[in-house]
Amino acid sequence: MHEEHHHYDVVIVGGGNAGLCAAQAALDLGVSVAVLEKAPREERGGNSALTGHMRFTYDSVDDLAPLIDDPDPAQLAAIHDKLPSRTKDVLWDEVMRTTAGLADPDLLKVHVERAYPTILWLRGKGHSWTPNLAPTAGNTMQMDGRGYRLQERHFTSVEKSGGQVFYDTAMSELLQGRDGEVVGVRALTPEGGVTFHAKAVVLACGGFESNPEMRAKYLGPGWDTVKMRGVPYNTGDGLNAALAIGALPHGSWSSCHASPQDIARPAFTLPSSVPKGGLRTSRYAYPYSIMVNTDGYRFVDEASDVRGRTYAKMGRAVLAQPGGVAYQIFGANARRQGLLEDYDRNNATGVTGDTLDDIAAQLGINAENLRETVAAYNQAIQPGPANPNPFTLDGKRTRGLTPDKSNYSIDIVEGPFEAYGVCCGITFTFGGLKVNPETARVQHTSGREISGLYTAGEMLGGLWHWNYPSGSGMMAGAIFGRIAGTSAARAALAN
Ligand SMILES: Cc1cc2nc3c(=O)[nH]c(=O)nc-3n(C[C@H](O)[C@H](O)[C@H](O)COP(=O)(O)OP(=O)(O)OC[C@H]3O[C@@H](n4cnc5c(N)ncnc54)[C@H](O)[C@@H]3O)c2cc1C
């Protein structure tokens, strides 16, 4: 039996947002493009299909209006009130602050400069945005139809432009020419091995979050058994294939994005769940709660910053608790302020009780400690108004606790009391490959670049460390996907 062979100018591995932005950018330059996707067609879209928004810069709401199909002046005014702008300086500072100053400045410069122009490029391809001002929102704007519709539009547009998508096709190996240049990939399909010959290859097949062996190896003990928030396909294949030919690892291989998830969430999420109503298992009202472990003790500042700048590190804090679980505790005051509507809509797993002892008994939390923790918290809240919202800090803090709560300290005095169980859910891994920021071409451990090899999306390392501002993964995927696709097409045309 002889193996099947295909020939394309550019082969893109992975049909997430990064891969499809790369495909679109390459197609725009007139080259032939194949997209290889490991998932079957009915589960296409990657983690990108499960997302909501991209974090980009805007100088005023005047920059947002053109992104909305039918802008409503009242909604734009509401955004103006909540977050009138996110300038380049602010975005730079947000990334540096959340990553403890470790973000690669050369990559970040490109990220910050090209965020809004890339949004306009996407707008030009038919994508649109809608305002989002919910109390647990990550941003003022979300993609129209969220990530699922964005991905559907991407596939339609790539295919219309002549790109060919191969489903059930798992890249397993990079092929090299005599001088080490990448000249294609080998892939496995249900029918057997297939070779794709190419003048340039873009790897955009995600991190290693779906691979328990790699999670344990790089993230550490306990990470092998965590639940995934996303698809089960991102098993580090692209990273392993690239490392095997000498690609240089970059960024934080021992940290990842992981957030508080409903304690009863399933082990992973498939894109086909979205049109059936979706799995909405994120439990992001925690800044308005106190979180306790089963011993009844707090373990983290629930609101050191706004939700969108703390949630990605909060999963790690939950995982470190006994049994890897925690409980978000609210009193009637939080409910009255409408902060739990998202939990009601999405069937959050929780209990209600007239007393804290009631709650402790139902959940197996140490009752005495819980009572003491809540009493000490209530007593430590400093005077002044609370203003719980997802975009600005209110400074309503406690003093004298270990750890203190820095914002949104809403009392837990009056019942009924509510407690919601959360576990750690891994979103994606941060460790990736070193690239030239201007071209997204992958570097070799020798310091030279690997001819013919580009990367984008979760596979690109160096931007995120330990934490990140929400919406940045999709934004970086679009920016560097577009750069990678353009560079790969140019290389193919020059070849
Ligand atoms: C539930 C959830 C919500 C999120 N919400 C947001 C959000 O609102 N905003 C935001 O910015 N980020 C969000 N993220 C993170 C975001 O999904 C990622 O940053 C982004 O999708 C990365 O894009 P990507 O193209 O690199 O990866 P993906 O979209 O995961 O695409 C990778 C693709 O590669 C395929 N693949 C894997 N291995 C192979 C192989 N060997 N051969 C061929 N194909 C392969 C996979 O099947 C997949 O389709 C969220 C993630 C999750 C899980």
PDB file of C-alpha atoms in Angstrom, residues 4 6 8 10-17 19-24 27 32-46 151-170 187 189 191 194 196:
ATOM      1  CA  GLU A   4      -1.104   9.377   0.021  1.00  0.00           C
ATOM      2  CA  HIS A   6      -0.577  16.172  -1.188  1.00  0.00           C
ATOM      3  CA  TYR A   8       0.385  22.846  -1.098  1.00  0.00           C
ATOM      4  CA  VAL A  10       1.312  26.520   2.822  1.00  0.00           C
ATOM      5  CA  VAL A  11       0.140  23.873   5.277  1.00  0.00           C
ATOM      6  CA  ILE A  12      -1.508  25.073   8.474  1.00  0.00           C
ATOM      7  CA  VAL A  13      -1.738  22.593  11.339  1.00  0.00           C
ATOM      8  CA  GLY A  14      -4.786  23.232  13.549  1.00  0.00           C
ATOM      9  CA  GLY A  15      -8.147  24.811  12.749  1.00  0.00           C
ATOM     10  CA  GLY A  16      -8.506  27.119  15.760  1.00  0.00           C
ATOM     11  CA  ASN A  17      -8.650  30.894  15.554  1.00  0.00           C
ATOM     12  CA  GLY A  19      -4.719  28.600  12.368  1.00  0.00           C
ATOM     13  CA  LEU A  20      -7.662  30.038  10.478  1.00  0.00           C
ATOM     14  CA  CYS A  21      -6.360  33.618  10.742  1.00  0.00           C
ATOM     15  CA  ALA A  22      -3.078  32.284   9.335  1.00  0.00           C
ATOM     16  CA  ALA A  23      -4.944  30.445   6.567  1.00  0.00           C
ATOM     17  CA  GLN A  24      -6.943  33.544   5.666  1.00  0.00           C
ATOM     18  CA  LEU A  27      -4.951  32.884   1.030  1.00  0.00           C
ATOM     19  CA  SER A  32      -2.611  27.365  -2.047  1.00  0.00           C
ATOM     20  CA  VAL A  33      -3.447  26.447   1.544  1.00  0.00           C
ATOM     21  CA  ALA A  34      -4.362  23.253   3.380  1.00  0.00           C
ATOM     22  CA  VAL A  35      -5.594  23.283   6.986  1.00  0.00           C
ATOM     23  CA  LEU A  36      -5.074  20.001   8.841  1.00  0.00           C
ATOM     24  CA  GLU A  37      -7.450  19.477  11.747  1.00  0.00           C
ATOM     25  CA  LYS A  38      -7.239  16.542  14.124  1.00  0.00           C
ATOM     26  CA  ALA A  39     -10.896  16.717  15.202  1.00  0.00           C
ATOM     27  CA  PRO A  40     -13.736  15.352  13.101  1.00  0.00           C
ATOM     28  CA  ARG A  41     -15.729  17.984  11.207  1.00  0.00           C
ATOM     29  CA  GLU A  42     -18.586  17.964  13.743  1.00  0.00           C
ATOM     30  CA  GLU A  43     -16.110  18.861  16.532  1.00  0.00           C
ATOM     31  CA  ARG A  44     -14.108  21.447  14.615  1.00  0.00           C
ATOM     32  CA  GLY A  45     -13.214  24.834  16.050  1.00  0.00           C
ATOM     33  CA  GLY A  46     -10.740  24.020  18.847  1.00  0.00           C
ATOM     34  CA  GLN A 151     -15.021  29.989  14.046  1.00  0.00           C
ATOM     35  CA  GLU A 152     -17.923  29.090  11.737  1.00  0.00           C
ATOM     36  CA  ARG A 153     -17.426  32.362   9.875  1.00  0.00           C
ATOM     37  CA  HIS A 154     -13.657  31.699   9.712  1.00  0.00           C
ATOM     38  CA  PHE A 155     -14.187  28.237   8.149  1.00  0.00           C
ATOM     39  CA  THR A 156     -16.683  29.595   5.604  1.00  0.00           C
ATOM     40  CA  SER A 157     -14.380  32.415   4.641  1.00  0.00           C
ATOM     41  CA  VAL A 158     -11.266  30.199   4.375  1.00  0.00           C
ATOM     42  CA  GLU A 159     -13.108  27.676   2.199  1.00  0.00           C
ATOM     43  CA  LYS A 160     -14.629  30.424   0.036  1.00  0.00           C
ATOM     44  CA  SER A 161     -11.130  31.793  -0.528  1.00  0.00           C
ATOM     45  CA  GLY A 162      -9.994  28.385  -1.798  1.00  0.00           C
ATOM     46  CA  GLY A 163      -8.473  26.875   1.364  1.00  0.00           C
ATOM     47  CA  GLN A 164      -8.926  23.137   1.840  1.00  0.00           C
ATOM     48  CA  VAL A 165      -9.650  21.748   5.290  1.00  0.00           C
ATOM     49  CA  PHE A 166      -8.721  18.129   6.074  1.00  0.00           C
ATOM     50  CA  TYR A 167     -10.561  16.830   9.159  1.00  0.00           C
ATOM     51  CA  ASP A 168      -9.620  13.744  11.186  1.00  0.00           C
ATOM     52  CA  THR A 169      -6.046  14.541  10.180  1.00  0.00           C
ATOM     53  CA  ALA A 170      -3.533  14.567  13.022  1.00  0.00           C
ATOM     54  CA  ALA A 187      -0.192  13.119   9.424  1.00  0.00           C
ATOM     55  CA  THR A 189      -5.965   9.835   9.294  1.00  0.00           C
ATOM     56  CA  GLU A 191      -7.390   5.658   6.469  1.00  0.00           C
ATOM     57  CA  VAL A 194      -0.663  11.010   4.642  1.00  0.00           C
ATOM     58  CA  PHE A 196       1.599  16.944   3.009  1.00  0.00           C
TER      59      PHE A 196
END
